[in-house]
Coordinates of N, CA, C and O in Angstrom, one line a residue:
X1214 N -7.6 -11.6 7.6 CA -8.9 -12.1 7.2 C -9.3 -11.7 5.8 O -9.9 -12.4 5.0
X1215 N -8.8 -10.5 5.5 CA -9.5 -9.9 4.1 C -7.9 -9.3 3.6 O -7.4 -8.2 3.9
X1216 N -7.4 -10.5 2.8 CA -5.7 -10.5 2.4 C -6.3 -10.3 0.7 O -5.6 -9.8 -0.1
X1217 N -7.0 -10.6 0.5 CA -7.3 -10.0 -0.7 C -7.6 -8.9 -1.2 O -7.3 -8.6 -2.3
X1218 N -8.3 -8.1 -0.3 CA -8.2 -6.8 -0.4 C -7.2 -6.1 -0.6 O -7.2 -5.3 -1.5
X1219 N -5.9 -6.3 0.3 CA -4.7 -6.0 0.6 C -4.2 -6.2 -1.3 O -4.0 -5.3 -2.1
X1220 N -4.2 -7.5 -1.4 CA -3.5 -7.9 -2.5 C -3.9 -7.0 -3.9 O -3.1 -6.6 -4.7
X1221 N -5.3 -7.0 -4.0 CA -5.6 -6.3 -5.2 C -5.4 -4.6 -4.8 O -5.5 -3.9 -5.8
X1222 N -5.2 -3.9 -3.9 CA -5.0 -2.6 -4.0 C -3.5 -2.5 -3.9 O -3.0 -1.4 -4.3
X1223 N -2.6 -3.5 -3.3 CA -1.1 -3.6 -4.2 C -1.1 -3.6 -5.6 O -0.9 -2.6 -6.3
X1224 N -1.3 -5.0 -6.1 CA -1.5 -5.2 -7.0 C -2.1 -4.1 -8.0 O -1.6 -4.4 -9.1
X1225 N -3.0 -2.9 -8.2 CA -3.3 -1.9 -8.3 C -2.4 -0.4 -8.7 O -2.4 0.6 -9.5
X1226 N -1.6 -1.0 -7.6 CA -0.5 0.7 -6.9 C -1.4 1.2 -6.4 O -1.8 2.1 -7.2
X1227 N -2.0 1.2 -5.4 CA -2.8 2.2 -4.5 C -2.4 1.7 -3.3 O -1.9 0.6 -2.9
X1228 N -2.8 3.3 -2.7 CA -2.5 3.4 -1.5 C -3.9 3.4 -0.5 O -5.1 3.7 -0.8
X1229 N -3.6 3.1 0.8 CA -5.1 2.8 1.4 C -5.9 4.0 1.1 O -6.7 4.0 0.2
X1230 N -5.7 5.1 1.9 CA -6.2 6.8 1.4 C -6.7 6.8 0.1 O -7.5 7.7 -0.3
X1231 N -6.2 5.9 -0.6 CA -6.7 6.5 -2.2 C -7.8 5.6 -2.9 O -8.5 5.9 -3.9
X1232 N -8.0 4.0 -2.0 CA -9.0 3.4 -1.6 C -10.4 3.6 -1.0 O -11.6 3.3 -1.2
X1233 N -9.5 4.4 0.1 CA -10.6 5.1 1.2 C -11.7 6.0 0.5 O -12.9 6.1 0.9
X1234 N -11.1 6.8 -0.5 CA -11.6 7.8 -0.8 C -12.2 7.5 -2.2 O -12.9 8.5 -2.5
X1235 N -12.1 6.7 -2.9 CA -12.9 5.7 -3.9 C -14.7 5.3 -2.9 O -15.9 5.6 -3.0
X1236 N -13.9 4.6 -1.8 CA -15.0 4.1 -0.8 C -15.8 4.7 -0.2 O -16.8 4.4 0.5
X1237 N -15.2 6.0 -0.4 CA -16.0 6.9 1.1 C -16.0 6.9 2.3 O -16.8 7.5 3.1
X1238 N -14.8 6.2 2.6 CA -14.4 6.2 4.0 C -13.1 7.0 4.5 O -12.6 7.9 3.9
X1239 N -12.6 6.5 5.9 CA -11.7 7.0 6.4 C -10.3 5.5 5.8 O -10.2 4.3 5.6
X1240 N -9.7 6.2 5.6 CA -8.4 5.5 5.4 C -8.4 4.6 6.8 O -8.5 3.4 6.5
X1241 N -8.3 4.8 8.2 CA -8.4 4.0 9.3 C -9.4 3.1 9.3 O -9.4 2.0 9.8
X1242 N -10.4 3.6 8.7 CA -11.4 3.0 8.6 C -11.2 1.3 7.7 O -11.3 0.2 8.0
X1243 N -10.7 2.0 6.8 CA -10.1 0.8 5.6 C -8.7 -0.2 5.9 O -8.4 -1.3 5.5
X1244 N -8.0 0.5 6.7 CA -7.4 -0.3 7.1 C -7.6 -1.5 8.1 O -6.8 -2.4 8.3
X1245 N -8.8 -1.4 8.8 CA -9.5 -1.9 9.8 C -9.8 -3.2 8.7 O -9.3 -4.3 8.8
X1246 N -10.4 -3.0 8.0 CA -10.8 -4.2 6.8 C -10.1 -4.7 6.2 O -10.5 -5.7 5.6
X1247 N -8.8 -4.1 6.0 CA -7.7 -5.0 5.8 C -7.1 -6.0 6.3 O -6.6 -7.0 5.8
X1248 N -7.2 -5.3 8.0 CA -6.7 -6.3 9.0 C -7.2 -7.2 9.5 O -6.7 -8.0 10.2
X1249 N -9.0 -7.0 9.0 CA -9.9 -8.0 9.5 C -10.0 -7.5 10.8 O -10.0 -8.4 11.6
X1250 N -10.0 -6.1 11.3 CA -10.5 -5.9 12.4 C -12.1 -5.3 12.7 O -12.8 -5.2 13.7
X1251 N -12.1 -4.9 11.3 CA -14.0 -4.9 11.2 C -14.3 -5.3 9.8 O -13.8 -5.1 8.7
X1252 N -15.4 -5.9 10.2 CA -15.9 -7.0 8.7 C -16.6 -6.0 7.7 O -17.6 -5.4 8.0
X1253 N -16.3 -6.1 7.0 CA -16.9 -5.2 5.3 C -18.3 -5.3 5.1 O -19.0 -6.2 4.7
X1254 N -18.6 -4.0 5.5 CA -20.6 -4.3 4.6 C -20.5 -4.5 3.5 O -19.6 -4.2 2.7
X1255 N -21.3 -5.2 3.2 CA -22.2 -5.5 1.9 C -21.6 -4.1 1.0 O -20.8 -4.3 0.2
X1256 N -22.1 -3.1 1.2 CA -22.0 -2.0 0.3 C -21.2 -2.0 -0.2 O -21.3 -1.7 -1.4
X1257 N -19.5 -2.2 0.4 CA -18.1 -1.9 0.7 C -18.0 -2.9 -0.3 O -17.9 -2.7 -1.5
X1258 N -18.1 -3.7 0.1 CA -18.0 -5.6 -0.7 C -18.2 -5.1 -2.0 O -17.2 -5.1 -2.7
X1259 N -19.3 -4.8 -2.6 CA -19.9 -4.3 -3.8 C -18.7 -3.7 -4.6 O -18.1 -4.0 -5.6
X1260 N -18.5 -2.5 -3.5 CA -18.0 -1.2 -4.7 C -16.7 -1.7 -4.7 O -16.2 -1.3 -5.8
X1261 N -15.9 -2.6 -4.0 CA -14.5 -3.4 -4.0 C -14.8 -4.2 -5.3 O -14.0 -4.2 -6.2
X1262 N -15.9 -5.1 -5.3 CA -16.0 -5.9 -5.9 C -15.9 -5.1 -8.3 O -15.4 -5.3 -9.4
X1263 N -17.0 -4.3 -7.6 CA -16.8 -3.6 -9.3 C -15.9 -2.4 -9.4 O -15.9 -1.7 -10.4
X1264 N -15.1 -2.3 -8.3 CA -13.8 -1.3 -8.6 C -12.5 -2.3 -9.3 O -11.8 -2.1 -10.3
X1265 N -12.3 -3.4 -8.5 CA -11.6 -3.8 -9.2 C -11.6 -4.9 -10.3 O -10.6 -5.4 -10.8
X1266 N -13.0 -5.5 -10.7 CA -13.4 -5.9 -11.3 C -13.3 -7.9 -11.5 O -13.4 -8.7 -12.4
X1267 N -13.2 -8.1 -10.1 CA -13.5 -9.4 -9.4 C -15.1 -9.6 -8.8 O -15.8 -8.7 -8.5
X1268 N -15.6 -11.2 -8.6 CA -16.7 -11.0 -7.5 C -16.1 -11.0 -6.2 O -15.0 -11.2 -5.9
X1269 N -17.1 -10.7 -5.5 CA -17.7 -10.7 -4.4 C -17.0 -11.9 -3.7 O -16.3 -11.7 -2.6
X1270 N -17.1 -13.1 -4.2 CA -16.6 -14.5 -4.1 C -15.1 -14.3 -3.9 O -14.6 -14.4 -2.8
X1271 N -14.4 -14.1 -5.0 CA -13.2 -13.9 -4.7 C -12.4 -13.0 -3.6 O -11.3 -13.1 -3.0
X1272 N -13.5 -12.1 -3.5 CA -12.8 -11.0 -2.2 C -12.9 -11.9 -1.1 O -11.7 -12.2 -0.7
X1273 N -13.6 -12.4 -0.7 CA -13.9 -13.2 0.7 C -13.0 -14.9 0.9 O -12.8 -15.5 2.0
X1274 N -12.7 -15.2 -0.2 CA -11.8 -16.2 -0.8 C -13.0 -17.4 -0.3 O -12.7 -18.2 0.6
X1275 N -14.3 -17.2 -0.9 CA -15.0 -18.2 -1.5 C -14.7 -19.2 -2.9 O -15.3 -20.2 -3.2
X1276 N -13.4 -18.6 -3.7 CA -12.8 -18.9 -5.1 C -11.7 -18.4 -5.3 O -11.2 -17.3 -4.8
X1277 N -11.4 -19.2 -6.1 CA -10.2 -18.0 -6.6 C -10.9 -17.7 -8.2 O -10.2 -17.3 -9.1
X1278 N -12.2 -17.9 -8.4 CA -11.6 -17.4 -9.8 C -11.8 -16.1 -9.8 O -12.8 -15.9 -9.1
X1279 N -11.3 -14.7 -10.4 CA -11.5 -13.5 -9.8 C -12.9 -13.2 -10.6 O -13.7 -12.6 -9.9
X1280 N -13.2 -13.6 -12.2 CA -13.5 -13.3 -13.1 C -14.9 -13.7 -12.3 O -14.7 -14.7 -11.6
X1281 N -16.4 -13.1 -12.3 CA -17.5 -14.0 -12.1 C -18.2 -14.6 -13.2 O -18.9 -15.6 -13.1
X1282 N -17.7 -13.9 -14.3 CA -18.4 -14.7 -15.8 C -18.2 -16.1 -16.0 O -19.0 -17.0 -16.2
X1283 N -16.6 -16.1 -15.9 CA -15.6 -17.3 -16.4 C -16.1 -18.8 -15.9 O -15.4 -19.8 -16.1

């Protein structure tokens, strides 16, 4: 469900734990939202969204464009 997530913290070189802890969560925790086994608050959404410097849009694959200015 949320392969974008997955992709930009490859893409990255990070590891979930090192995500998690950016996030404030449990690593299990984060991987649950990888797998699309629990859906991402808002909050989460956010700090994904200005950690790696895509919108919001793109995480959820409302777009591809990653950029929100562009």
């Amino acid at each position: 469900m949320y392969k974008r997530i997955y992709e930009l913290r490859e893409d990255n070189d990070l590891k979930q734990r090192e995500i998690a802890k950016i996030l404030n969560c449990s690593q299990r925790v984060y991987s649950n939202y990888e797998r699309g086994d629990l859906d991402i608050p808002t909050e989460i959404l956010i700090k994904l969204a200005k950690h790696y410097d895509v919108s919001t849009d793109y995480i959820l694959g409302i777009s591809d464009k990653m950029d929100p200015n562009k």
